[in-house]
mmCIF file with all atom_site columns, C-alpha atoms in Angstrom:
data_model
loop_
_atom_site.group_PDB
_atom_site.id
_atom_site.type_symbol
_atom_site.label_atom_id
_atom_site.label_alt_id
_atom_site.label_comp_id
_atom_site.label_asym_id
_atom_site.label_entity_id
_atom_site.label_seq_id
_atom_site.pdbx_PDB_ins_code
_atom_site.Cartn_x
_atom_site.Cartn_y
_atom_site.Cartn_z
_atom_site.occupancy
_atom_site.B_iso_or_equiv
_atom_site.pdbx_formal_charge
_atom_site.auth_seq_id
_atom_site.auth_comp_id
_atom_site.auth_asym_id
_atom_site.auth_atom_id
_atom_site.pdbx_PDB_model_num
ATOM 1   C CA . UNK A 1 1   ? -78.602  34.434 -50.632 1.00 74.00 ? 1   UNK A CA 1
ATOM 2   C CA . UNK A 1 2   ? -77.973  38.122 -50.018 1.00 82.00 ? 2   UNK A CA 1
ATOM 3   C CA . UNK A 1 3   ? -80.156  39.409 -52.808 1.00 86.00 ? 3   UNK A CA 1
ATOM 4   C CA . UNK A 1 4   ? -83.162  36.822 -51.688 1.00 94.00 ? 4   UNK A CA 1
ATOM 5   C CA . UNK A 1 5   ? -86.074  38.456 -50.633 1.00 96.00 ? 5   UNK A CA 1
ATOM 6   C CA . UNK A 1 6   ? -87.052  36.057 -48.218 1.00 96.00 ? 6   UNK A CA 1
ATOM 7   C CA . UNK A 1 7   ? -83.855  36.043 -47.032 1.00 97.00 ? 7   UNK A CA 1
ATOM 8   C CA . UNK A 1 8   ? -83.704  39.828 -46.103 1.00 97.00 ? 8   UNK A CA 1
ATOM 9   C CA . UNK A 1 9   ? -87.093  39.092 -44.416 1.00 98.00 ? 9   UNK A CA 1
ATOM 10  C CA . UNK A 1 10  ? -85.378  36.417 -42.285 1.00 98.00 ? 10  UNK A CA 1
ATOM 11  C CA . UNK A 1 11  ? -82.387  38.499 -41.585 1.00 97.00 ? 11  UNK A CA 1
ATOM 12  C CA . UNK A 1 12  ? -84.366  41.753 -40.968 1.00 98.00 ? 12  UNK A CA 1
ATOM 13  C CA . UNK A 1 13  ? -86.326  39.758 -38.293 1.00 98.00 ? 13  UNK A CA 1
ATOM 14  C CA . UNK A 1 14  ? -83.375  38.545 -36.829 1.00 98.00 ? 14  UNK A CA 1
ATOM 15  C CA . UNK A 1 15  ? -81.691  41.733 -36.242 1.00 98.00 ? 15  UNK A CA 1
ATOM 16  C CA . UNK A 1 16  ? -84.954  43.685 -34.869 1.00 98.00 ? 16  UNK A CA 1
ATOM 17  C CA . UNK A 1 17  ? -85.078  40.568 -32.294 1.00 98.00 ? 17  UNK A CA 1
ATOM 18  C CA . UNK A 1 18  ? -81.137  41.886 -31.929 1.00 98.00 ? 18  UNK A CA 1
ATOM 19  C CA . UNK A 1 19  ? -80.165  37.968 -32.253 1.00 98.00 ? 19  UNK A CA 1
ATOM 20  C CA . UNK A 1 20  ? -76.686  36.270 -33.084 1.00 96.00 ? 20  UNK A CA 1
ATOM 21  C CA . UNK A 1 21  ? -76.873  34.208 -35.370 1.00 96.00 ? 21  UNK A CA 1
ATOM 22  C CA . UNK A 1 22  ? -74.413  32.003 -37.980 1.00 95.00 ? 22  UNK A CA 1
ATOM 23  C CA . UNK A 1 23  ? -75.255  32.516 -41.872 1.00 94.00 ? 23  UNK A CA 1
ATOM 24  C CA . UNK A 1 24  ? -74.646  30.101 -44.362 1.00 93.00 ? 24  UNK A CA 1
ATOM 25  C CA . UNK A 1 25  ? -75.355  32.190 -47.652 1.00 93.00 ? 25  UNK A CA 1
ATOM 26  C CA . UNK A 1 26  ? -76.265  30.546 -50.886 1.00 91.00 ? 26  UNK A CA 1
ATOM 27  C CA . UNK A 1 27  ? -74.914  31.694 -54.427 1.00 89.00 ? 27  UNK A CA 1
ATOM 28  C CA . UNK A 1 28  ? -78.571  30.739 -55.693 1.00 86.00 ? 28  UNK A CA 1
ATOM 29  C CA . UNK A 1 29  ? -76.381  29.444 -59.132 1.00 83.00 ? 29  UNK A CA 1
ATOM 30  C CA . UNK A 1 30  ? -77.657  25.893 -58.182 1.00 83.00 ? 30  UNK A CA 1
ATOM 31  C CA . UNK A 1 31  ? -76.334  24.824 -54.960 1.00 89.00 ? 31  UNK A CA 1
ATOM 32  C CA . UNK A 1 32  ? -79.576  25.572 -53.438 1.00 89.00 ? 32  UNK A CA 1
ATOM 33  C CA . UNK A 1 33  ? -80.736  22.105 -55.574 1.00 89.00 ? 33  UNK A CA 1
ATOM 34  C CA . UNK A 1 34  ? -78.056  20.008 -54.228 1.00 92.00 ? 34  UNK A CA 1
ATOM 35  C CA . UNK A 1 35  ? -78.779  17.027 -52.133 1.00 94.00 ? 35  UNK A CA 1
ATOM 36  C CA . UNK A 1 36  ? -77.571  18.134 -49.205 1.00 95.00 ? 36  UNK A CA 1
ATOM 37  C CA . UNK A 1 37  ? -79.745  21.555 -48.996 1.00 95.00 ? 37  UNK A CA 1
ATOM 38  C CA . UNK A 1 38  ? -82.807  20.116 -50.213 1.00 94.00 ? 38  UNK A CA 1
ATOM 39  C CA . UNK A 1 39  ? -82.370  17.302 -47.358 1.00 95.00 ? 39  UNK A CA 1
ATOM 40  C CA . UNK A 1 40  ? -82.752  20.577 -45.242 1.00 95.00 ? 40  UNK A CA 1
ATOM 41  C CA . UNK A 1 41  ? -85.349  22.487 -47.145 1.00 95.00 ? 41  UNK A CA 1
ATOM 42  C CA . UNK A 1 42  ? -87.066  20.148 -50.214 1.00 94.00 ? 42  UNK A CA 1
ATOM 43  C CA . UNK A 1 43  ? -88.584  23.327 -52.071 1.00 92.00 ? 43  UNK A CA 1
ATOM 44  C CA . UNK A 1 44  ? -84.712  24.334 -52.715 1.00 92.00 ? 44  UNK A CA 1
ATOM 45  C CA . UNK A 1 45  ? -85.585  28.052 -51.878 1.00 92.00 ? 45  UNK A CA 1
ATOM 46  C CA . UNK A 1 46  ? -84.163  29.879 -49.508 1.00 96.00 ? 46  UNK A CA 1
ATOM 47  C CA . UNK A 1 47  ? -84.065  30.725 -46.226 1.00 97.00 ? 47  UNK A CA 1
ATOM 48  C CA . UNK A 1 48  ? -83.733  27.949 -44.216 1.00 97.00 ? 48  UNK A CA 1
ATOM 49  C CA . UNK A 1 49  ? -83.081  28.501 -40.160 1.00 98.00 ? 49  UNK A CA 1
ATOM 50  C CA . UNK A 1 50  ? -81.672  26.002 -38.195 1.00 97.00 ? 50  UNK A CA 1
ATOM 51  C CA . UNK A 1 51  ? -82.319  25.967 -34.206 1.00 98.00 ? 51  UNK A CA 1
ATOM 52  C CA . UNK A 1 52  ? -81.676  24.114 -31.697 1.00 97.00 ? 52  UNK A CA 1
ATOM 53  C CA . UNK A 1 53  ? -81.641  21.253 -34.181 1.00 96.00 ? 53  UNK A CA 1
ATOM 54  C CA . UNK A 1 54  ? -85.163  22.103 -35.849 1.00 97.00 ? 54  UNK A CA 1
ATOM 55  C CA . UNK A 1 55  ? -85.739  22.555 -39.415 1.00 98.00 ? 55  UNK A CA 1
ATOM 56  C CA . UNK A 1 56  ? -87.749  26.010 -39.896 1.00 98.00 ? 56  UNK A CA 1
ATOM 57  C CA . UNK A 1 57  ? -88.527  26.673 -43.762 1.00 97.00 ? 57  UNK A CA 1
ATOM 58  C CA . UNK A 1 58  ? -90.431  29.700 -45.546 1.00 97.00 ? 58  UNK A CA 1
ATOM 59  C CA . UNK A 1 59  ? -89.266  33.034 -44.808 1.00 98.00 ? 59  UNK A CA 1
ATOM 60  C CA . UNK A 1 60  ? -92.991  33.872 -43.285 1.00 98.00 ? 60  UNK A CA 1
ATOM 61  C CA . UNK A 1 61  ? -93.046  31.050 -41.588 1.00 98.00 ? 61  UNK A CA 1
ATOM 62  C CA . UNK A 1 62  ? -89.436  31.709 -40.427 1.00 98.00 ? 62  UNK A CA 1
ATOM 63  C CA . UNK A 1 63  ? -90.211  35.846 -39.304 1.00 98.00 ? 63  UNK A CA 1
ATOM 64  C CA . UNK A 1 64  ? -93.468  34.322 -36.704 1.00 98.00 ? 64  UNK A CA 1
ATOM 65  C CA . UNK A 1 65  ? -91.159  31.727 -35.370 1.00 98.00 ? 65  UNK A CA 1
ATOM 66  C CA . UNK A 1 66  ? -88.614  33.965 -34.641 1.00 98.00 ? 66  UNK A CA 1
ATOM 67  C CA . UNK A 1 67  ? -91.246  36.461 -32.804 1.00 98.00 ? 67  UNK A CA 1
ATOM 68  C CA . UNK A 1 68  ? -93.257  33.735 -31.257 1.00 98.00 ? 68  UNK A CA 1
ATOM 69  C CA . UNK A 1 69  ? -89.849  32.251 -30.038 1.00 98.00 ? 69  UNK A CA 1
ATOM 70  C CA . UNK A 1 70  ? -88.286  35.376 -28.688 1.00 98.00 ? 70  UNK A CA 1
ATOM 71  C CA . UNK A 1 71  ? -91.063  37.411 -27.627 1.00 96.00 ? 71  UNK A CA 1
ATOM 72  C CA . UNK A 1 72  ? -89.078  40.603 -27.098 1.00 96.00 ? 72  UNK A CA 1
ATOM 73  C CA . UNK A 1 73  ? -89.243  42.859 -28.623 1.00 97.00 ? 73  UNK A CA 1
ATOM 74  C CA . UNK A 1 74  ? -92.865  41.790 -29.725 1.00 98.00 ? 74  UNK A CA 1
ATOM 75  C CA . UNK A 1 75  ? -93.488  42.340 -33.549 1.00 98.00 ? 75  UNK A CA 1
ATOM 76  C CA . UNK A 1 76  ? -96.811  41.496 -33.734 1.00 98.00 ? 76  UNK A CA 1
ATOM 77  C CA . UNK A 1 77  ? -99.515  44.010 -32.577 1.00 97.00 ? 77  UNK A CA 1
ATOM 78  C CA . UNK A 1 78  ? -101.389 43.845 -29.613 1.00 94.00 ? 78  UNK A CA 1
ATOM 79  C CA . UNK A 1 79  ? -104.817 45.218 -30.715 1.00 95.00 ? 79  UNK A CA 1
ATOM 80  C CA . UNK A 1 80  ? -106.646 42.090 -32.664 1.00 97.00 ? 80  UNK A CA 1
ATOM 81  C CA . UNK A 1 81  ? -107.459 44.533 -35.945 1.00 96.00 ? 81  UNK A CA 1
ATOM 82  C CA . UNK A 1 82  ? -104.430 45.338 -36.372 1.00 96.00 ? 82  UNK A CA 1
ATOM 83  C CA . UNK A 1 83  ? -102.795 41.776 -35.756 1.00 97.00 ? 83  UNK A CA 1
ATOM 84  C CA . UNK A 1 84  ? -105.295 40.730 -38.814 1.00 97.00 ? 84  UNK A CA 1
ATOM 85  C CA . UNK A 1 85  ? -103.650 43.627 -40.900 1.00 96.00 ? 85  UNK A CA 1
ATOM 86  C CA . UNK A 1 86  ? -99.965  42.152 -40.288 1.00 97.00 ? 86  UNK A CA 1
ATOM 87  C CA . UNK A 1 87  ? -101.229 38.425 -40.937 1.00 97.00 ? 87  UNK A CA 1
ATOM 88  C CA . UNK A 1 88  ? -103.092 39.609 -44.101 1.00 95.00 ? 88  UNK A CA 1
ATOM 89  C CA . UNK A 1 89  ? -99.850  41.969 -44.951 1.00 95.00 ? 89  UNK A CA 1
ATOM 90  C CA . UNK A 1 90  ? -97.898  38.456 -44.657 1.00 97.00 ? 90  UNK A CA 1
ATOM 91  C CA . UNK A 1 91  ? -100.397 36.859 -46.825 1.00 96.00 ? 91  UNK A CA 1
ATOM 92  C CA . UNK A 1 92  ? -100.812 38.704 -49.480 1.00 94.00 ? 92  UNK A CA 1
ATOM 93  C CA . UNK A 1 93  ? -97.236  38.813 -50.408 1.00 96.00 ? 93  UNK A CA 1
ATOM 94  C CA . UNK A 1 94  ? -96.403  35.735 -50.267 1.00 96.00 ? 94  UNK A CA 1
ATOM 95  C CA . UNK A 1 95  ? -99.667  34.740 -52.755 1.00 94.00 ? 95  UNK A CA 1
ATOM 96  C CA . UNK A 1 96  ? -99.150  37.967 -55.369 1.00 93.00 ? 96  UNK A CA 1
ATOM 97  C CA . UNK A 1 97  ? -95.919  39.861 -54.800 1.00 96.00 ? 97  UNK A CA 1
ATOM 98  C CA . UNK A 1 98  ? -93.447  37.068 -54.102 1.00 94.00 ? 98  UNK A CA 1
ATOM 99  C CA . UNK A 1 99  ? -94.859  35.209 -57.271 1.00 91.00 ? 99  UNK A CA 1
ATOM 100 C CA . UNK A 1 100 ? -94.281  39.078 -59.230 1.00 92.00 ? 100 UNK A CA 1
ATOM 101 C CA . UNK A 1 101 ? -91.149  39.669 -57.351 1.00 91.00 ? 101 UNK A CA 1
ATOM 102 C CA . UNK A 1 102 ? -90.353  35.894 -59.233 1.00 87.00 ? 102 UNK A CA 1
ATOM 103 C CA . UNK A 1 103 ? -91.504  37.610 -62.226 1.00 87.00 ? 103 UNK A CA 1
ATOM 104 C CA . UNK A 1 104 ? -89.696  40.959 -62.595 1.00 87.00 ? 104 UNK A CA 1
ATOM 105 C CA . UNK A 1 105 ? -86.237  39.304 -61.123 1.00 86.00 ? 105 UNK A CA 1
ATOM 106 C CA . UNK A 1 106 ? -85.958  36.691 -64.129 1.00 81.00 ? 106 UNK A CA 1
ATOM 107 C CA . UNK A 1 107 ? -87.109  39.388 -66.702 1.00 85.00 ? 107 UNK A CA 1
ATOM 108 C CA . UNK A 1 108 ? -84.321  41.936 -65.453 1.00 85.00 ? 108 UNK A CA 1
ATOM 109 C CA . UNK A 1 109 ? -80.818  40.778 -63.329 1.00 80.00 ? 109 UNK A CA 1
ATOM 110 C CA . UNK A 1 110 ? -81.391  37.546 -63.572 1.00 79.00 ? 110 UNK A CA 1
ATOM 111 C CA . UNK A 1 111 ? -82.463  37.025 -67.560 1.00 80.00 ? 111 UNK A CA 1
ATOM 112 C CA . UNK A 1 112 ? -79.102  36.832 -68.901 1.00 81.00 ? 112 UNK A CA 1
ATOM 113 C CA . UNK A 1 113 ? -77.595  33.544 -67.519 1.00 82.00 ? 113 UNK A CA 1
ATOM 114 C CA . UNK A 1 114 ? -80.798  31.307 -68.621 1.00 80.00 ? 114 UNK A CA 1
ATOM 115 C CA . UNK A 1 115 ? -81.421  33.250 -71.643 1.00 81.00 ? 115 UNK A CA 1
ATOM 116 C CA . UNK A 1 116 ? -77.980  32.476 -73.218 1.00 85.00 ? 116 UNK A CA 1
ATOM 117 C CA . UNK A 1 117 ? -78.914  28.760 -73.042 1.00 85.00 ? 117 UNK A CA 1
ATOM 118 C CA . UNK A 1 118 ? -80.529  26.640 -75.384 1.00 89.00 ? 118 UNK A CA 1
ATOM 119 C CA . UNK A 1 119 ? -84.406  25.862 -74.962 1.00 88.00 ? 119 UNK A CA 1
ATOM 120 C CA . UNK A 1 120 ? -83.393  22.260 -73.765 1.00 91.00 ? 120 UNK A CA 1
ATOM 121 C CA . UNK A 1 121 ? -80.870  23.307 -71.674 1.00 88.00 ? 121 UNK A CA 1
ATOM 122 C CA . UNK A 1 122 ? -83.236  26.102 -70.066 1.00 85.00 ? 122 UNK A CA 1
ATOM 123 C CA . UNK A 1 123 ? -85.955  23.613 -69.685 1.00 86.00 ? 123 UNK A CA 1
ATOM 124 C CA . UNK A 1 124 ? -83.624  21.122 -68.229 1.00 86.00 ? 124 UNK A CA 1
ATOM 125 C CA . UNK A 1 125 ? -82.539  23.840 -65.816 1.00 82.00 ? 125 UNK A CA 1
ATOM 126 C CA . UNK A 1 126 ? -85.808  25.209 -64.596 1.00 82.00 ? 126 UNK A CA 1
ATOM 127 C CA . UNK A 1 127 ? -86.860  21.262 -64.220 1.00 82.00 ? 127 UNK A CA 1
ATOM 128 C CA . UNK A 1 128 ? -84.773  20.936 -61.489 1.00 80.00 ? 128 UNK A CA 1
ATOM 129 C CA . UNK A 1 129 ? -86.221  22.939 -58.822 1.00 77.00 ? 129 UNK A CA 1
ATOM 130 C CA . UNK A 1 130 ? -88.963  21.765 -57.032 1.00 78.00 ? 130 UNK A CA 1
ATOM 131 C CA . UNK A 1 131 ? -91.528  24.512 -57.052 1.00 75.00 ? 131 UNK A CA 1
ATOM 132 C CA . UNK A 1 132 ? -92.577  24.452 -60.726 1.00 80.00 ? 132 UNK A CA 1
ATOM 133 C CA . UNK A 1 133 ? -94.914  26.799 -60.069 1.00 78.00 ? 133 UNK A CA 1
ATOM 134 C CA . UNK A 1 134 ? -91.793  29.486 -59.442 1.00 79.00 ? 134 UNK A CA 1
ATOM 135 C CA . UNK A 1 135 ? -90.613  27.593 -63.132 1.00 81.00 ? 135 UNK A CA 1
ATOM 136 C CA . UNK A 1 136 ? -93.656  29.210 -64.847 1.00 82.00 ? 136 UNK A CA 1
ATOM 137 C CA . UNK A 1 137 ? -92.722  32.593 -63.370 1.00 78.00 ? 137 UNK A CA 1
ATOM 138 C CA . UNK A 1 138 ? -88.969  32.110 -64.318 1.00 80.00 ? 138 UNK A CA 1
ATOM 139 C CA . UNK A 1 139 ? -89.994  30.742 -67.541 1.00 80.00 ? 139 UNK A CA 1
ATOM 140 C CA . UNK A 1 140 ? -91.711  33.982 -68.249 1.00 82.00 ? 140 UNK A CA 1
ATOM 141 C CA . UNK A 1 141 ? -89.782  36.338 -67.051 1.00 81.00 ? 141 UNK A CA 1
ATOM 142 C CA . UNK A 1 142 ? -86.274  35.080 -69.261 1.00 81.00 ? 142 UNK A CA 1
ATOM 143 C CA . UNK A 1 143 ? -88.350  34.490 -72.463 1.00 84.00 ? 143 UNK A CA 1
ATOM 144 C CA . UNK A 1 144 ? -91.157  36.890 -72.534 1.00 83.00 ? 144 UNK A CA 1
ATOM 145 C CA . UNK A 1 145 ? -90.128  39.768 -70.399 1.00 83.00 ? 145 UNK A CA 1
ATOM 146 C CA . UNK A 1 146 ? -92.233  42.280 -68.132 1.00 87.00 ? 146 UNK A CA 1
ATOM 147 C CA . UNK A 1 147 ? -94.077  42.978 -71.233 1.00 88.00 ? 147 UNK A CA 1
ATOM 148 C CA . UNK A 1 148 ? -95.838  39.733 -71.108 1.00 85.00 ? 148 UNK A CA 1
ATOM 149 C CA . UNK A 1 149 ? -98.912  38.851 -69.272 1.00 88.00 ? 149 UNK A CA 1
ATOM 150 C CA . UNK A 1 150 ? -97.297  37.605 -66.760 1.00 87.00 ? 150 UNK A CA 1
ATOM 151 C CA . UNK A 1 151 ? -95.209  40.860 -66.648 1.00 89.00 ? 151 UNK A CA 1
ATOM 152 C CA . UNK A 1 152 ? -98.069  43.074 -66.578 1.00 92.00 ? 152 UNK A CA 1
ATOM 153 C CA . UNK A 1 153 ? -99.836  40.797 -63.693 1.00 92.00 ? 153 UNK A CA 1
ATOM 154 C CA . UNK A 1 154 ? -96.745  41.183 -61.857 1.00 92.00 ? 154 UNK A CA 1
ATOM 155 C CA . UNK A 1 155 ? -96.466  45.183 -62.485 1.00 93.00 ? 155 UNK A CA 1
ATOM 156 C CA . UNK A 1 156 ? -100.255 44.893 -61.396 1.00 95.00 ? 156 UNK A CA 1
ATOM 157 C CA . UNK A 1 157 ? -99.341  43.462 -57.949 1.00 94.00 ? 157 UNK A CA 1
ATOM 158 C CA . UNK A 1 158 ? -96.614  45.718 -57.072 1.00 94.00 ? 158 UNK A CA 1
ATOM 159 C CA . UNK A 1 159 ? -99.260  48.606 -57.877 1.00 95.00 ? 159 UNK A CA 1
ATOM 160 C CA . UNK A 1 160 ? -101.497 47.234 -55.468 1.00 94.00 ? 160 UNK A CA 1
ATOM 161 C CA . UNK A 1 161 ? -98.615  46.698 -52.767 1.00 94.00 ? 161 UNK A CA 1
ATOM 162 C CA . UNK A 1 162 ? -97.786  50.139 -53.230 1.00 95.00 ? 162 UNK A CA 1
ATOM 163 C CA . UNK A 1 163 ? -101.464 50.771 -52.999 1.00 96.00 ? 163 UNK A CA 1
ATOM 164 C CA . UNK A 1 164 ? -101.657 48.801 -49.074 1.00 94.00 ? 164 UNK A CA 1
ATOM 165 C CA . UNK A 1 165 ? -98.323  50.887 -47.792 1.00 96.00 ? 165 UNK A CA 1
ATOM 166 C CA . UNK A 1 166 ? -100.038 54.446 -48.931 1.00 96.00 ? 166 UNK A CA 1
ATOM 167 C CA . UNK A 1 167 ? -103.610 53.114 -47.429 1.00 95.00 ? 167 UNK A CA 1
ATOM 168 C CA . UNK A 1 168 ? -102.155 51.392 -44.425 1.00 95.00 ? 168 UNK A CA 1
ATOM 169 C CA . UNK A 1 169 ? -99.659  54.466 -43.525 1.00 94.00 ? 169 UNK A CA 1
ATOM 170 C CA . UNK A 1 170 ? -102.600 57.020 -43.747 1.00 94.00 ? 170 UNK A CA 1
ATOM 171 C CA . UNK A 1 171 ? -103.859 54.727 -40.633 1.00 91.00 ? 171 UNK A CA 1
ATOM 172 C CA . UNK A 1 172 ? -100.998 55.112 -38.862 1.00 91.00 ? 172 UNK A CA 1
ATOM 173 C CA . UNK A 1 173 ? -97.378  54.985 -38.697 1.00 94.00 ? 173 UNK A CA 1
ATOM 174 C CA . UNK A 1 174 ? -96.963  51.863 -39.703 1.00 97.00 ? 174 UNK A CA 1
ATOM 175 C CA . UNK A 1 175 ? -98.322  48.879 -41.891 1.00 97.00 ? 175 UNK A CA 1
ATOM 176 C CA . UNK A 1 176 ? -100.406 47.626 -39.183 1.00 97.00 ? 176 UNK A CA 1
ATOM 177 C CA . UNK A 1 177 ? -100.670 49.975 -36.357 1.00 93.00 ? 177 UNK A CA 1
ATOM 178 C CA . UNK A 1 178 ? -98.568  52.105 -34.374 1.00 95.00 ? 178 UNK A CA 1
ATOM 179 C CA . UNK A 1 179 ? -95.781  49.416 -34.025 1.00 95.00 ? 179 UNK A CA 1
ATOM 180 C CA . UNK A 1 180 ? -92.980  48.690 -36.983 1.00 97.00 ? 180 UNK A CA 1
ATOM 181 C CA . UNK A 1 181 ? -94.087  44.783 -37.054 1.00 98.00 ? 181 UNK A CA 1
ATOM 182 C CA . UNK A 1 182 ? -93.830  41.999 -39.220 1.00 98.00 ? 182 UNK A CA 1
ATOM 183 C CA . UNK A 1 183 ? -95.758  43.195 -41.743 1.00 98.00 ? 183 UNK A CA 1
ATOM 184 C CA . UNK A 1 184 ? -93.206  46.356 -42.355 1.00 98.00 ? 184 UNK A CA 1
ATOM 185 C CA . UNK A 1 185 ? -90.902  43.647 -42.200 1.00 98.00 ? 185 UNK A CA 1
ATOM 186 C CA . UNK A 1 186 ? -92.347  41.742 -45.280 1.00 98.00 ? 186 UNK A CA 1
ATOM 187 C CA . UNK A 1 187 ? -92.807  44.454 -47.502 1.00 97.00 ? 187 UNK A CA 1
ATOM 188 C CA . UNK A 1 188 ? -89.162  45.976 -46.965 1.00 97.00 ? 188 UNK A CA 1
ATOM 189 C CA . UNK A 1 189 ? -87.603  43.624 -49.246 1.00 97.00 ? 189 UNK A CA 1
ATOM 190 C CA . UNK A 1 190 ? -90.102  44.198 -52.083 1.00 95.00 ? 190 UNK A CA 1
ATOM 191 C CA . UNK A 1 191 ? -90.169  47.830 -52.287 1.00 93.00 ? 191 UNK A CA 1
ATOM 192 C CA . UNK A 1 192 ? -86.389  47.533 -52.570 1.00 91.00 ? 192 UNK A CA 1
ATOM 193 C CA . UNK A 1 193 ? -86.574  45.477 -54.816 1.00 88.00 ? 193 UNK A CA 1
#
């Protein structure tokens, strides 16, 4: 999907690595539960990368594949510190800003479409994907908005992102070291978002 986040991580990796590469893009309106894609990727999320006839799922996962694969140019640091910063970068938003990210999408550009259903047909709806977890957050985000407590968590965890780039950039160039690296990577999508 072009507005995924995880799918601008995948892409962003891709074209640092300066690789050609075939894109199959998702509408994210429900195809992304049909049999055929969740043969490829059972959480139904997006992105998935095909190569050489592997199955590679989780943008994350996806972005250290890519570099481990394709080692130049490298975008992991060197220095052992500073590889720890870009793994805990990594980490950290996929645990607390992915799950806001979740959040704050369903309670702005993408609260219409589920909030002009009925309950029942909303509930049926958000049954469907695999990750229920990523429900809950949808859930709250179309029927409570950023003003609930799941709102304010997520408004919480962007603060804190925002709160790692100013820290980490006072270090150094970059999120973790001297080197634009994954981690940079993994945050791009957020902040622009």
């Amino acid at each position: 999907g072009y507005t995924s986040v995880c799918a601008q991580k995948a892409r962003l990796t891709l074209a640092e690595k300066g690789l050609e590469w075939e894109s199959h893009v998702m509408a994210l309106n429900g195809d992304h539960l049909e049999p055929a894609y969740l043969k490829l990727n059972p959480n139904g999320v997006v992105p998935t990368l095909v190569h050489d006839g592997n199955v590679i799922v989780e943008s994350t996962v996806i972005m250290h594949y890519l570099d481990d694969t394709f080692p130049a140019p490298p975008l992991m640091p060197r220095h052992p510190l500073d590889r720890a910063r870009a793994h805990l970068f990594t980490k950290l938003i996929d645990e607390y800003i992915h799950p806001a990210c979740i959040v704050f999408s369903f309670a702005t550009a993408n609260r219409a479409p589920l909030a002009g259903l009925s309950k029942e047909e909303r509930d049926a709806q958000l049954a469907r994907a695999p990750l229920k977890r990523q429900s809950g957050y949808k859930r709250a985000g179309v029927e409570e908005g950023i003003n609930s407590p799941m709102g304010k968590e997520a408004t919480q965890s962007f603060e804190k992102l925002l709160k790692w780039i100013q820290q980490s950039t006072e270090r150094g160039p970059w999120l973790a070291g001297a080197d634009f690296s994954l981690a940079d990577i993994a945050a791009t999508p957020y902040v622009l978002r």
